[in-house]
Amino acid sequence: MKEIKGAFPVLVTPMHEDETVNFNGLAENIEKFIQEGVAGLCINGSTGEFVSLTKEERFQAVETAVAQVKGRVPLIVGTAAETTADAIEYTRQAEKTGADAALLINSYYAHPTEEEIYAHFKAVAESVKIPVMIYNNPFTSGVDISTETLLKVGRDVPNITHIKESSGDIRKARDIARRGEGDIQVFCGSEELVLESFFVGATGWISVAGNIAPRLVTDIYESYQAGDLDQAWKLYDRLLPLCEFLEGSGKYVQIAKRSMELKGWAGGPCRKPRMPLTAEEDARLKELMASLETVKQS
């Protein structure tokens, strides 16, 4: 079993201009990320537009990613679905195909109760043997899962090993990391709270910014782990304006996809109803990417 630790870019799903999935582009991007030295990769997450993909497309994305990664880095697959039965199907397919772990959010339309969330996570995780990273993101799912529920399911279900904490409440990340030690590890899911999350015990980061600057997000984590806090802060300060743009724009998927195109990687449009960046947003992204490149060269 591979260690799930470090900065994991959560990848876009590249598309052609007609909004069909560019699976060759996905494979090419994966290879480039691996060459950049990332700790691991995550696909079929929110940044990958999982809710806009068909079941067959999601399955094929997993097959493409596993075949391209070839076991060189850990691969986490988003297996979220509105119903428990569908989430089990996605998670079993990920395991059967060769993924190293699954990323699972609660039902995102039903606004389930704490009891229902616990039962959902438990049923899905117990249907497989691979590690499961559960996901708390009230901004997309409409529910801020309680610390007690997260700790309980991490304690009760052996292969629920991680939580991606995206509530923006650093106290929750702290409490889960400290009180859940030995049962569940915290991954940062808030682009603006990366170092802060590491300081309170997070062991990794599912990173949207990692699409744009994979080497930089890796360096931030590695500098922190090495105890070079001055360097970690220096790198984080460099990345933070981009993180703030991603979190504040409401268009993190479009930003990530456009950034891939600007780098010469596979990106393409988002599926409607997502609209492309405005001219002003595009100019801001170019400015931020140019500033990262300028600092890197200096």
Tab-separated table of C-alpha atoms in Angstrom:
chain	number	residue	atom	x	y	z
A	1	MET	CA	0.000	0.000	0.000
A	2	LYS	CA	1.437	3.360	-1.070
A	3	GLU	CA	1.811	6.149	1.475
A	4	ILE	CA	-0.763	8.903	0.956
A	5	LYS	CA	1.172	11.988	1.976
A	6	GLY	CA	2.305	15.271	0.417
A	7	ALA	CA	0.927	17.664	-2.213
A	8	PHE	CA	-1.432	15.976	-4.700
A	9	PRO	CA	-2.627	18.075	-7.663
A	10	VAL	CA	-6.328	17.418	-8.276
A	11	LEU	CA	-6.440	17.301	-12.043
A	12	VAL	CA	-8.734	18.857	-14.606
A	13	THR	CA	-10.452	16.611	-17.117
A	14	PRO	CA	-9.216	17.928	-20.496
A	15	MET	CA	-11.825	18.373	-23.192
A	16	HIS	CA	-11.970	19.061	-26.911
A	17	GLU	CA	-13.772	22.128	-28.210
A	18	ASP	CA	-16.968	20.072	-28.635
A	19	GLU	CA	-16.800	19.231	-24.893
A	20	THR	CA	-15.917	15.556	-25.432
A	21	VAL	CA	-13.268	14.268	-23.036
A	22	ASN	CA	-9.685	14.374	-24.274
A	23	PHE	CA	-8.400	11.147	-22.743
A	24	ASN	CA	-5.096	11.352	-24.627
A	25	GLY	CA	-4.630	14.810	-23.171
A	26	LEU	CA	-5.326	13.462	-19.690
A	27	ALA	CA	-2.620	10.833	-20.132
A	28	GLU	CA	-0.166	13.426	-21.473
A	29	ASN	CA	-0.869	15.746	-18.554
A	30	ILE	CA	-0.377	12.933	-16.050
A	31	GLU	CA	3.027	12.166	-17.504
A	32	LYS	CA	4.040	15.812	-17.231
A	33	PHE	CA	2.916	15.977	-13.613
A	34	ILE	CA	4.938	12.899	-12.764
A	35	GLN	CA	7.984	14.414	-14.442
A	36	GLU	CA	7.471	17.516	-12.250
A	37	GLY	CA	8.013	15.298	-9.194
A	38	VAL	CA	4.567	15.431	-7.584
A	39	ALA	CA	3.905	13.235	-4.549
A	40	GLY	CA	0.716	11.863	-6.073
A	41	LEU	CA	-2.304	12.690	-8.202
A	42	CYS	CA	-6.061	12.912	-7.798
A	43	ILE	CA	-8.619	12.626	-10.615
A	44	ASN	CA	-12.408	12.824	-10.921
A	45	GLY	CA	-12.679	15.436	-8.199
A	46	SER	CA	-14.611	18.689	-8.317
A	47	THR	CA	-11.804	20.258	-10.344
A	48	GLY	CA	-12.175	17.353	-12.759
A	49	GLU	CA	-15.883	18.182	-13.252
A	50	PHE	CA	-16.989	14.772	-11.995
A	51	VAL	CA	-20.621	15.842	-11.720
A	52	SER	CA	-20.564	16.797	-15.418
A	53	LEU	CA	-19.165	13.457	-16.601
A	54	THR	CA	-21.082	10.323	-17.511
A	55	LYS	CA	-20.457	7.092	-15.647
A	56	GLU	CA	-18.630	5.711	-18.685
A	57	GLU	CA	-16.403	8.784	-18.887
A	58	ARG	CA	-15.527	8.568	-15.218
A	59	PHE	CA	-14.696	4.882	-15.577
A	60	GLN	CA	-12.545	5.558	-18.643
A	61	ALA	CA	-10.717	8.392	-16.872
A	62	VAL	CA	-9.745	5.933	-14.120
A	63	GLU	CA	-8.571	3.378	-16.680
A	64	THR	CA	-6.548	6.044	-18.515
A	65	ALA	CA	-4.958	7.370	-15.338
A	66	VAL	CA	-4.030	3.968	-13.899
A	67	ALA	CA	-2.497	2.899	-17.207
A	68	GLN	CA	-0.452	6.104	-17.443
A	69	VAL	CA	0.677	6.304	-13.822
A	70	LYS	CA	1.902	2.686	-13.868
A	71	GLY	CA	2.250	2.668	-10.104
A	72	ARG	CA	4.899	5.383	-10.055
A	73	VAL	CA	2.975	7.673	-7.684
A	74	PRO	CA	-0.164	7.149	-5.588
A	75	LEU	CA	-3.383	7.782	-7.511
A	76	ILE	CA	-6.507	8.913	-5.681
A	77	VAL	CA	-9.808	8.665	-7.539
A	78	GLY	CA	-12.870	10.722	-6.707
A	79	THR	CA	-15.781	8.298	-6.354
A	80	ALA	CA	-18.512	10.610	-5.102
A	81	ALA	CA	-22.143	10.137	-6.059
A	82	GLU	CA	-25.500	11.281	-4.765
A	83	THR	CA	-26.557	7.774	-3.756
A	84	THR	CA	-24.668	5.269	-1.666
A	85	ALA	CA	-25.170	2.528	-4.258
A	86	ASP	CA	-23.610	4.627	-7.022
A	87	ALA	CA	-20.708	5.680	-4.786
A	88	ILE	CA	-20.043	2.014	-4.028
A	89	GLU	CA	-20.015	1.228	-7.739
A	90	TYR	CA	-17.544	4.019	-8.500
A	91	THR	CA	-15.312	3.061	-5.579
A	92	ARG	CA	-15.268	-0.618	-6.488
A	93	GLN	CA	-14.392	0.251	-10.083
A	94	ALA	CA	-11.519	2.434	-8.886
A	95	GLU	CA	-10.185	-0.382	-6.707
A	96	LYS	CA	-10.593	-3.040	-9.402
A	97	THR	CA	-8.837	-0.866	-11.989
A	98	GLY	CA	-5.848	-0.241	-9.738
A	99	ALA	CA	-6.338	3.079	-7.947
A	100	ASP	CA	-4.504	3.479	-4.648
A	101	ALA	CA	-7.256	5.326	-2.763
A	102	ALA	CA	-10.694	6.881	-3.157
A	103	LEU	CA	-11.898	10.407	-2.371
A	104	LEU	CA	-15.502	10.508	-1.161
A	105	ILE	CA	-17.778	13.417	-0.288
A	106	ASN	CA	-21.232	13.109	1.244
A	107	SER	CA	-24.379	13.315	-0.894
A	108	TYR	CA	-24.345	16.827	-2.296
A	109	TYR	CA	-28.041	17.458	-3.026
A	110	ALA	CA	-29.916	15.617	-0.298
A	111	HIS	CA	-28.317	17.596	2.559
A	112	PRO	CA	-28.039	14.420	4.648
A	113	THR	CA	-28.079	14.272	8.423
A	114	GLU	CA	-24.992	13.374	10.446
A	115	GLU	CA	-26.335	9.831	10.877
A	116	GLU	CA	-26.879	9.490	7.139
A	117	ILE	CA	-23.412	10.831	6.356
A	118	TYR	CA	-21.817	8.351	8.761
A	119	ALA	CA	-23.769	5.449	7.264
A	120	HIS	CA	-22.895	6.534	3.712
A	121	PHE	CA	-19.157	6.789	4.366
A	122	LYS	CA	-19.127	3.516	6.302
A	123	ALA	CA	-21.016	1.549	3.646
A	124	VAL	CA	-18.860	2.785	0.779
A	125	ALA	CA	-15.554	2.265	2.581
A	126	GLU	CA	-16.516	-1.224	3.737
A	127	SER	CA	-17.271	-2.228	0.141
A	128	VAL	CA	-13.545	-2.039	-0.735
A	129	LYS	CA	-10.124	-2.622	0.789
A	130	ILE	CA	-8.294	0.458	-0.547
A	131	PRO	CA	-7.920	3.526	1.696
A	132	VAL	CA	-10.741	6.064	1.565
A	133	MET	CA	-10.247	9.797	2.046
A	134	ILE	CA	-13.519	11.361	3.112
A	135	TYR	CA	-14.211	14.944	2.186
A	136	ASN	CA	-15.795	17.810	4.095
A	137	ASN	CA	-16.706	20.735	1.847
A	138	PRO	CA	-19.823	22.616	2.953
A	139	PHE	CA	-19.508	25.096	0.083
A	140	THR	CA	-20.214	22.437	-2.544
A	141	SER	CA	-22.171	19.818	-0.602
A	142	GLY	CA	-24.256	22.130	1.565
A	143	VAL	CA	-23.306	20.294	4.770
A	144	ASP	CA	-20.489	21.048	7.204
A	145	ILE	CA	-19.907	17.615	8.724
A	146	SER	CA	-19.347	17.752	12.481
A	147	THR	CA	-15.944	17.020	13.923
A	148	GLU	CA	-17.475	14.261	16.028
A	149	THR	CA	-18.899	12.448	13.000
A	150	LEU	CA	-15.612	12.701	11.128
A	151	LEU	CA	-13.665	11.377	14.102
A	152	LYS	CA	-16.170	8.579	14.729
A	153	VAL	CA	-16.170	7.229	11.184
A	154	GLY	CA	-12.366	7.451	11.084
A	155	ARG	CA	-12.189	5.488	14.306
A	156	ASP	CA	-14.839	2.899	13.410
A	157	VAL	CA	-13.872	2.086	9.810
A	158	PRO	CA	-10.248	0.935	9.413
A	159	ASN	CA	-9.801	1.874	5.760
A	160	ILE	CA	-11.137	5.408	6.208
A	161	THR	CA	-7.671	6.791	6.677
A	162	HIS	CA	-7.776	10.454	5.645
A	163	ILE	CA	-10.008	13.495	5.493
A	164	LYS	CA	-9.807	16.317	2.996
A	165	GLU	CA	-10.890	19.243	5.176
A	166	SER	CA	-12.232	22.176	3.141
A	167	SER	CA	-14.534	23.991	5.541
A	168	GLY	CA	-12.076	26.855	5.948
A	169	ASP	CA	-12.201	26.405	9.739
A	170	ILE	CA	-8.619	25.820	10.822
A	171	ARG	CA	-9.895	24.782	14.250
A	172	LYS	CA	-11.639	21.801	12.692
A	173	ALA	CA	-8.467	20.725	10.899
A	174	ARG	CA	-6.574	21.076	14.181
A	175	ASP	CA	-9.078	19.098	16.227
A	176	ILE	CA	-9.326	16.249	13.721
A	177	ALA	CA	-5.538	16.005	13.377
A	178	ARG	CA	-4.920	15.995	17.117
A	179	ARG	CA	-7.900	14.035	18.385
A	180	GLY	CA	-7.890	11.617	15.456
A	181	GLU	CA	-4.201	10.765	15.636
A	182	GLY	CA	-3.745	7.105	14.795
A	183	ASP	CA	-7.199	6.877	13.202
A	184	ILE	CA	-7.360	9.545	10.508
A	185	GLN	CA	-4.980	11.987	8.830
A	186	VAL	CA	-5.900	15.466	7.619
A	187	PHE	CA	-5.284	16.747	4.109
A	188	CYS	CA	-5.690	20.446	3.423
A	189	GLY	CA	-8.496	21.218	0.979
A	190	SER	CA	-8.452	25.011	1.364
A	191	GLU	CA	-6.048	26.715	-1.016
A	192	GLU	CA	-5.664	29.709	1.314
A	193	LEU	CA	-4.865	27.682	4.448
A	194	VAL	CA	-2.053	25.443	3.317
A	195	LEU	CA	0.809	26.191	5.689
A	196	GLU	CA	-1.667	26.885	8.465
A	197	SER	CA	-3.047	23.363	7.972
A	198	PHE	CA	0.436	21.854	8.059
A	199	PHE	CA	1.142	23.662	11.322
A	200	VAL	CA	-1.912	22.109	12.999
A	201	GLY	CA	-1.075	18.604	11.816
A	202	ALA	CA	-2.128	18.117	8.185
A	203	THR	CA	0.000	15.573	6.359
A	204	GLY	CA	-0.922	16.544	2.820
A	205	TRP	CA	-2.771	18.788	0.418
A	206	ILE	CA	-5.254	18.086	-2.380
A	207	SER	CA	-4.242	21.071	-4.496
A	208	VAL	CA	-6.071	22.919	-7.267
A	209	ALA	CA	-3.076	25.238	-7.569
A	210	GLY	CA	-1.027	22.128	-8.251
A	211	ASN	CA	-2.448	22.105	-11.783
A	212	ILE	CA	-0.818	25.470	-12.390
A	213	ALA	CA	2.378	25.186	-10.365
A	214	PRO	CA	3.003	21.513	-9.515
A	215	ARG	CA	6.662	21.992	-8.630
A	216	LEU	CA	5.929	24.950	-6.381
A	217	VAL	CA	3.227	23.189	-4.353
A	218	THR	CA	5.595	20.249	-3.951
A	219	ASP	CA	8.391	22.552	-2.790
A	220	ILE	CA	6.127	24.186	-0.201
A	221	TYR	CA	5.314	20.832	1.353
A	222	GLU	CA	8.870	19.548	1.200
A	223	SER	CA	10.287	22.751	2.708
A	224	TYR	CA	7.862	22.488	5.600
A	225	GLN	CA	8.672	18.825	6.133
A	226	ALA	CA	12.393	19.619	6.133
A	227	GLY	CA	11.849	22.201	8.862
A	228	ASP	CA	12.838	25.122	6.633
A	229	LEU	CA	9.950	27.349	7.644
A	230	ASP	CA	11.471	30.513	6.205
A	231	GLN	CA	11.624	28.893	2.784
A	232	ALA	CA	8.145	27.410	3.173
A	233	TRP	CA	6.694	30.838	3.958
A	234	LYS	CA	8.617	32.434	1.105
A	235	LEU	CA	7.213	29.917	-1.372
A	236	TYR	CA	3.724	30.125	0.097
A	237	ASP	CA	3.728	33.916	-0.121
A	238	ARG	CA	4.593	33.540	-3.795
A	239	LEU	CA	1.694	31.173	-4.422
A	240	LEU	CA	-0.916	32.791	-2.172
A	241	PRO	CA	-2.246	35.391	-4.663
A	242	LEU	CA	-3.063	32.544	-7.055
A	243	CYS	CA	-4.689	30.554	-4.247
A	244	GLU	CA	-6.804	33.572	-3.319
A	245	PHE	CA	-7.841	33.986	-6.959
A	246	LEU	CA	-8.852	30.328	-7.161
A	247	GLU	CA	-10.868	30.459	-3.928
A	248	GLY	CA	-12.490	33.836	-4.518
A	249	SER	CA	-13.354	33.684	-8.200
A	250	GLY	CA	-16.019	30.993	-8.197
A	251	LYS	CA	-14.324	29.726	-11.353
A	252	TYR	CA	-11.558	27.492	-10.034
A	253	VAL	CA	-12.244	24.849	-12.699
A	254	GLN	CA	-12.089	27.364	-15.528
A	255	ILE	CA	-8.931	28.905	-14.076
A	256	ALA	CA	-7.232	25.529	-13.800
A	257	LYS	CA	-8.192	24.508	-17.343
A	258	ARG	CA	-7.161	27.819	-18.863
A	259	SER	CA	-3.843	27.656	-17.024
A	260	MET	CA	-3.153	24.289	-18.625
A	261	GLU	CA	-3.686	25.799	-22.059
A	262	LEU	CA	-1.406	28.727	-21.231
A	263	LYS	CA	1.289	26.219	-20.262
A	264	GLY	CA	0.786	24.284	-23.492
A	265	TRP	CA	-0.829	21.346	-21.685
A	266	ALA	CA	-4.253	19.830	-22.376
A	267	GLY	CA	-7.111	21.905	-20.997
A	268	GLY	CA	-9.990	22.895	-23.212
A	269	PRO	CA	-13.428	24.202	-22.311
A	270	CYS	CA	-15.569	23.262	-19.339
A	271	ARG	CA	-18.912	21.625	-19.891
A	272	LYS	CA	-21.793	24.054	-19.819
A	273	PRO	CA	-23.300	25.638	-17.854
A	274	ARG	CA	-19.801	26.657	-16.779
A	275	MET	CA	-18.788	29.667	-18.839
A	276	PRO	CA	-15.203	30.619	-19.737
A	277	LEU	CA	-13.212	33.297	-17.965
A	278	THR	CA	-14.007	36.902	-18.752
A	279	ALA	CA	-11.333	39.017	-20.417
A	280	GLU	CA	-10.541	40.579	-17.044
A	281	GLU	CA	-10.253	37.191	-15.312
A	282	ASP	CA	-8.078	35.849	-18.122
A	283	ALA	CA	-5.779	38.836	-17.847
A	284	ARG	CA	-5.514	38.354	-14.081
A	285	LEU	CA	-4.600	34.691	-14.525
A	286	LYS	CA	-1.910	35.549	-17.064
A	287	GLU	CA	-0.544	38.156	-14.681
A	288	LEU	CA	-0.385	35.680	-11.810
A	289	MET	CA	1.249	32.986	-13.937
A	290	ALA	CA	3.785	35.479	-15.288
A	291	SER	CA	4.678	36.561	-11.757
A	292	LEU	CA	5.275	32.943	-10.737
A	293	GLU	CA	7.491	32.411	-13.788
A	294	THR	CA	9.415	35.643	-13.152
A	295	VAL	CA	10.178	34.725	-9.564
A	296	LYS	CA	11.193	31.198	-10.596
A	297	GLN	CA	13.645	32.534	-13.177
A	298	SER	CA	15.150	35.018	-10.732
